[in-house]
Amino acid sequence: MRKKQITTFYMPQQVDALNGEDLYTRSPNKPALLLNKLKLEGLMPYFDVKEYAPFEKEEFYLAHTQEYVDAFFEGTKPLATTNGLTWSENLVNSVCYTNASLYHAIKYAMQHPEVLTFSPTSGFHHAKPDRGSGFCTFSGQVIASVKLYQELGVSGAYLDLDHHFGNSIEDSRSFVPDLDKAIPVYANINPKGTNESYLADLCRNLAILKEKILAREIHYIVWCHGADSHVYDDLGGSVNTDYWLLVAELFYKWVLEVEQELGYHLPVSMSLFGGYRTNAYDSVLSLHTADLVMAANMLLGHSIAYEPQVEVNPYISKEPFRVAIAAGETIMGYLDEIL
């Protein structure tokens, strides 16, 4: 039986409030906003918050050029601002904590597979070896998984349900020697499609992943359920609320099925990834909360009542594709038409 609390690797130092207030993205401030949301909803008793050690600068050399890492830590432009964020010493400090949070969450799950772990972080999956990109500074998944492969000899898979393809892993394969072993080429999973086809694509990938787990080729899973896959996200548009929740339900049922065949707990960690609303940002936090509640109910045996509150986005509610997706339709190949 799994431990009843979600072990959460959060420290206030991982938050960069300046960027959260002044820029389009609120991701640098989202960990604090989400933890406050959980507190307001009376859900914090279901979370065990742990402190952890931040990364040192040298650990970022695992996935990035020394030129880029040094430039970011020193604030040397243009490299220091290629992530699209406002540089500050506080931002430098915060990314040392966010990247370490993901690593510690996965490692703890490996060492204690009966524990469901959570890293309330984002800002990883667009970074490149020689620069930042798309509000992402360093490739947190690459660093975490390569470190764990080198330390424990384990390989992992990322279920990246952010609306935007997680390119950092693929862009790093030729730069990081152990990456193909740490995260095999089939293990960076980014579902495609809308509503039903999105759900079906995830299901196909989970079937493949299950075979790899049973063959002992994959040792842990990281679930990254980005809120920007929701149709009313400013930068998203894959699924409506019903399908966003169905996707989570499918995943947690899959975990239980895999564990039944394994005969032991599968190490599972969760992360946040994207979510962008210039209006009604609480909709983003509500979706993340709903996912966490579902995990607690399905994997930890709780019966928590929670319904996400997602406001219609007035800026995109009249776009034909968004209207169709919001209504539950599956728009085959729509991404190729609008991107």
mmCIF file of N, CA, C and O in Angstrom, residues 194-236:
data_model
loop_
_atom_site.group_PDB
_atom_site.id
_atom_site.type_symbol
_atom_site.label_atom_id
_atom_site.label_comp_id
_atom_site.label_asym_id
_atom_site.label_seq_id
_atom_site.Cartn_x
_atom_site.Cartn_y
_atom_site.Cartn_z
ATOM 1 N N THR A 194 -6.544 15.815 -30.528
ATOM 2 C CA THR A 194 -7.484 16.557 -29.700
ATOM 3 C C THR A 194 -8.523 15.607 -29.129
ATOM 4 O O THR A 194 -8.933 14.639 -29.785
ATOM 5 N N ASN A 195 -8.915 15.873 -27.904
ATOM 6 C CA ASN A 195 -9.955 15.095 -27.235
ATOM 7 C C ASN A 195 -9.763 13.592 -27.401
ATOM 8 O O ASN A 195 -8.785 13.046 -26.911
ATOM 9 N N GLU A 196 -10.644 12.911 -28.111
ATOM 10 C CA GLU A 196 -10.588 11.449 -28.201
ATOM 11 C C GLU A 196 -9.294 10.953 -28.839
ATOM 12 O O GLU A 196 -8.705 9.963 -28.398
ATOM 13 N N SER A 197 -8.825 11.634 -29.893
ATOM 14 C CA SER A 197 -7.597 11.179 -30.540
ATOM 15 C C SER A 197 -6.379 11.412 -29.645
ATOM 16 O O SER A 197 -5.404 10.655 -29.689
ATOM 17 N N TYR A 198 -6.420 12.445 -28.829
ATOM 18 C CA TYR A 198 -5.357 12.713 -27.860
ATOM 19 C C TYR A 198 -5.318 11.591 -26.830
ATOM 20 O O TYR A 198 -4.245 11.051 -26.505
ATOM 21 N N LEU A 199 -6.487 11.220 -26.341
ATOM 22 C CA LEU A 199 -6.599 10.133 -25.374
ATOM 23 C C LEU A 199 -6.104 8.821 -25.979
ATOM 24 O O LEU A 199 -5.370 8.056 -25.333
ATOM 25 N N ALA A 200 -6.480 8.567 -27.232
ATOM 26 C CA ALA A 200 -6.076 7.333 -27.905
ATOM 27 C C ALA A 200 -4.567 7.288 -28.122
ATOM 28 O O ALA A 200 -3.940 6.233 -27.982
ATOM 29 N N ASP A 201 -3.969 8.431 -28.468
ATOM 30 C CA ASP A 201 -2.526 8.469 -28.685
ATOM 31 C C ASP A 201 -1.782 8.190 -27.386
ATOM 32 O O ASP A 201 -0.787 7.451 -27.370
ATOM 33 N N LEU A 202 -2.253 8.767 -26.287
ATOM 34 C CA LEU A 202 -1.641 8.480 -24.996
ATOM 35 C C LEU A 202 -1.769 6.999 -24.668
ATOM 36 O O LEU A 202 -0.817 6.368 -24.193
ATOM 37 N N CYS A 203 -2.928 6.427 -24.935
ATOM 38 C CA CYS A 203 -3.161 5.015 -24.651
ATOM 39 C C CYS A 203 -2.185 4.129 -25.425
ATOM 40 O O CYS A 203 -1.628 3.168 -24.881
ATOM 41 N N ARG A 204 -1.947 4.448 -26.684
ATOM 42 C CA ARG A 204 -1.000 3.682 -27.500
ATOM 43 C C ARG A 204 0.413 3.761 -26.908
ATOM 44 O O ARG A 204 1.129 2.752 -26.832
ATOM 45 N N ASN A 205 0.791 4.945 -26.502
ATOM 46 C CA ASN A 205 2.127 5.103 -25.925
ATOM 47 C C ASN A 205 2.254 4.387 -24.586
ATOM 48 O O ASN A 205 3.316 3.828 -24.273
ATOM 49 N N LEU A 206 1.201 4.405 -23.794
ATOM 50 C CA LEU A 206 1.238 3.707 -22.507
ATOM 51 C C LEU A 206 1.361 2.199 -22.701
ATOM 52 O O LEU A 206 2.017 1.511 -21.905
ATOM 53 N N ALA A 207 0.751 1.669 -23.757
ATOM 54 C CA ALA A 207 0.858 0.237 -24.035
ATOM 55 C C ALA A 207 2.305 -0.145 -24.343
ATOM 56 O O ALA A 207 2.821 -1.176 -23.871
ATOM 57 N N ILE A 208 2.973 0.692 -25.136
ATOM 58 C CA ILE A 208 4.383 0.450 -25.449
ATOM 59 C C ILE A 208 5.234 0.564 -24.189
ATOM 60 O O ILE A 208 6.117 -0.265 -23.917
ATOM 61 N N LEU A 209 4.940 1.591 -23.410
ATOM 62 C CA LEU A 209 5.710 1.835 -22.190
ATOM 63 C C LEU A 209 5.547 0.693 -21.190
ATOM 64 O O LEU A 209 6.511 0.294 -20.511
ATOM 65 N N LYS A 210 4.371 0.150 -21.119
ATOM 66 C CA LYS A 210 4.129 -0.976 -20.213
ATOM 67 C C LYS A 210 5.037 -2.149 -20.563
ATOM 68 O O LYS A 210 5.621 -2.790 -19.677
ATOM 69 N N GLU A 211 5.175 -2.456 -21.840
ATOM 70 C CA GLU A 211 6.047 -3.543 -22.267
ATOM 71 C C GLU A 211 7.490 -3.283 -21.844
ATOM 72 O O GLU A 211 8.201 -4.202 -21.409
ATOM 73 N N LYS A 212 7.928 -2.040 -21.965
ATOM 74 C CA LYS A 212 9.299 -1.695 -21.597
ATOM 75 C C LYS A 212 9.515 -1.801 -20.092
ATOM 76 O O LYS A 212 10.589 -2.204 -19.634
ATOM 77 N N ILE A 213 8.497 -1.456 -19.326
ATOM 78 C CA ILE A 213 8.598 -1.564 -17.869
ATOM 79 C C ILE A 213 8.651 -3.032 -17.444
ATOM 80 O O ILE A 213 9.474 -3.424 -16.609
ATOM 81 N N LEU A 214 7.788 -3.834 -18.026
ATOM 82 C CA LEU A 214 7.764 -5.257 -17.680
ATOM 83 C C LEU A 214 9.065 -5.946 -18.113
ATOM 84 O O LEU A 214 9.469 -6.948 -17.508
ATOM 85 N N ALA A 215 9.706 -5.411 -19.141
ATOM 86 C CA ALA A 215 10.999 -5.945 -19.590
ATOM 87 C C ALA A 215 12.151 -5.379 -18.779
ATOM 88 O O ALA A 215 13.327 -5.674 -19.066
ATOM 89 N N ARG A 216 11.856 -4.567 -17.770
ATOM 90 C CA ARG A 216 12.831 -3.940 -16.875
ATOM 91 C C ARG A 216 13.768 -2.984 -17.624
ATOM 92 O O ARG A 216 14.905 -2.776 -17.217
ATOM 93 N N GLU A 217 13.264 -2.378 -18.706
ATOM 94 C CA GLU A 217 14.049 -1.380 -19.435
ATOM 95 C C GLU A 217 13.784 0.033 -18.920
ATOM 96 O O GLU A 217 14.625 0.920 -19.086
ATOM 97 N N ILE A 218 12.605 0.249 -18.344
ATOM 98 C CA ILE A 218 12.232 1.531 -17.744
ATOM 99 C C ILE A 218 11.950 1.287 -16.265
ATOM 100 O O ILE A 218 11.210 0.362 -15.903
ATOM 101 N N HIS A 219 12.527 2.151 -15.419
ATOM 102 C CA HIS A 219 12.455 1.918 -13.973
ATOM 103 C C HIS A 219 11.613 2.931 -13.218
ATOM 104 O O HIS A 219 11.261 2.698 -12.060
ATOM 105 N N TYR A 220 11.303 4.060 -13.847
ATOM 106 C CA TYR A 220 10.465 5.064 -13.193
ATOM 107 C C TYR A 220 9.739 5.889 -14.247
ATOM 108 O O TYR A 220 10.154 5.950 -15.411
ATOM 109 N N ILE A 221 8.653 6.533 -13.808
ATOM 110 C CA ILE A 221 7.809 7.352 -14.686
ATOM 111 C C ILE A 221 7.689 8.751 -14.093
ATOM 112 O O ILE A 221 7.518 8.908 -12.874
ATOM 113 N N VAL A 222 7.752 9.751 -14.964
ATOM 114 C CA VAL A 222 7.499 11.128 -14.535
ATOM 115 C C VAL A 222 6.279 11.642 -15.298
ATOM 116 O O VAL A 222 6.270 11.655 -16.526
ATOM 117 N N TRP A 223 5.258 12.022 -14.559
ATOM 118 C CA TRP A 223 3.976 12.474 -15.107
ATOM 119 C C TRP A 223 3.949 13.997 -15.091
ATOM 120 O O TRP A 223 3.982 14.616 -14.027
ATOM 121 N N CYS A 224 3.922 14.606 -16.272
ATOM 122 C CA CYS A 224 3.989 16.062 -16.404
ATOM 123 C C CYS A 224 2.722 16.546 -17.098
ATOM 124 O O CYS A 224 2.699 16.712 -18.328
ATOM 125 N N HIS A 225 1.666 16.779 -16.330
ATOM 126 C CA HIS A 225 0.356 17.075 -16.904
ATOM 127 C C HIS A 225 0.181 18.590 -17.033
ATOM 128 O O HIS A 225 -0.504 19.232 -16.228
ATOM 129 N N GLY A 226 0.782 19.150 -18.064
ATOM 130 C CA GLY A 226 0.699 20.590 -18.271
ATOM 131 C C GLY A 226 -0.724 21.078 -18.469
ATOM 132 O O GLY A 226 -1.499 20.491 -19.222
ATOM 133 N N ALA A 227 -1.065 22.176 -17.799
ATOM 134 C CA ALA A 227 -2.419 22.729 -17.915
ATOM 135 C C ALA A 227 -2.635 23.452 -19.234
ATOM 136 O O ALA A 227 -3.765 23.785 -19.584
ATOM 137 N N ASP A 228 -1.554 23.688 -19.991
ATOM 138 C CA ASP A 228 -1.731 24.382 -21.268
ATOM 139 C C ASP A 228 -2.219 23.460 -22.382
ATOM 140 O O ASP A 228 -2.404 23.905 -23.513
ATOM 141 N N SER A 229 -2.446 22.202 -22.090
ATOM 142 C CA SER A 229 -3.126 21.336 -23.059
ATOM 143 C C SER A 229 -4.630 21.565 -23.047
ATOM 144 O O SER A 229 -5.350 21.045 -23.903
ATOM 145 N N HIS A 230 -5.097 22.351 -22.087
ATOM 146 C CA HIS A 230 -6.525 22.642 -22.007
ATOM 147 C C HIS A 230 -6.932 23.646 -23.083
ATOM 148 O O HIS A 230 -6.189 24.571 -23.416
ATOM 149 N N VAL A 231 -8.128 23.475 -23.607
ATOM 150 C CA VAL A 231 -8.596 24.286 -24.734
ATOM 151 C C VAL A 231 -8.646 25.782 -24.425
ATOM 152 O O VAL A 231 -8.467 26.613 -25.325
ATOM 153 N N TYR A 232 -8.870 26.162 -23.176
ATOM 154 C CA TYR A 232 -8.987 27.575 -22.846
ATOM 155 C C TYR A 232 -7.679 28.204 -22.372
ATOM 156 O O TYR A 232 -7.668 29.358 -21.949
ATOM 157 N N ASP A 233 -6.586 27.460 -22.459
ATOM 158 C CA ASP A 233 -5.298 28.059 -22.159
ATOM 159 C C ASP A 233 -4.909 29.018 -23.280
ATOM 160 O O ASP A 233 -5.190 28.774 -24.451
ATOM 161 N N ASP A 234 -4.241 30.106 -22.912
ATOM 162 C CA ASP A 234 -3.828 31.095 -23.915
ATOM 163 C C ASP A 234 -2.956 30.478 -25.002
ATOM 164 O O ASP A 234 -3.026 30.866 -26.174
ATOM 165 N N LEU A 235 -2.119 29.524 -24.619
ATOM 166 C CA LEU A 235 -1.169 28.934 -25.561
ATOM 167 C C LEU A 235 -1.459 27.465 -25.845
ATOM 168 O O LEU A 235 -0.603 26.754 -26.365
ATOM 169 N N GLY A 236 -2.637 27.003 -25.508
ATOM 170 C CA GLY A 236 -2.938 25.587 -25.661
ATOM 171 C C GLY A 236 -4.087 25.295 -26.597
ATOM 172 O O GLY A 236 -4.357 26.051 -27.530
#
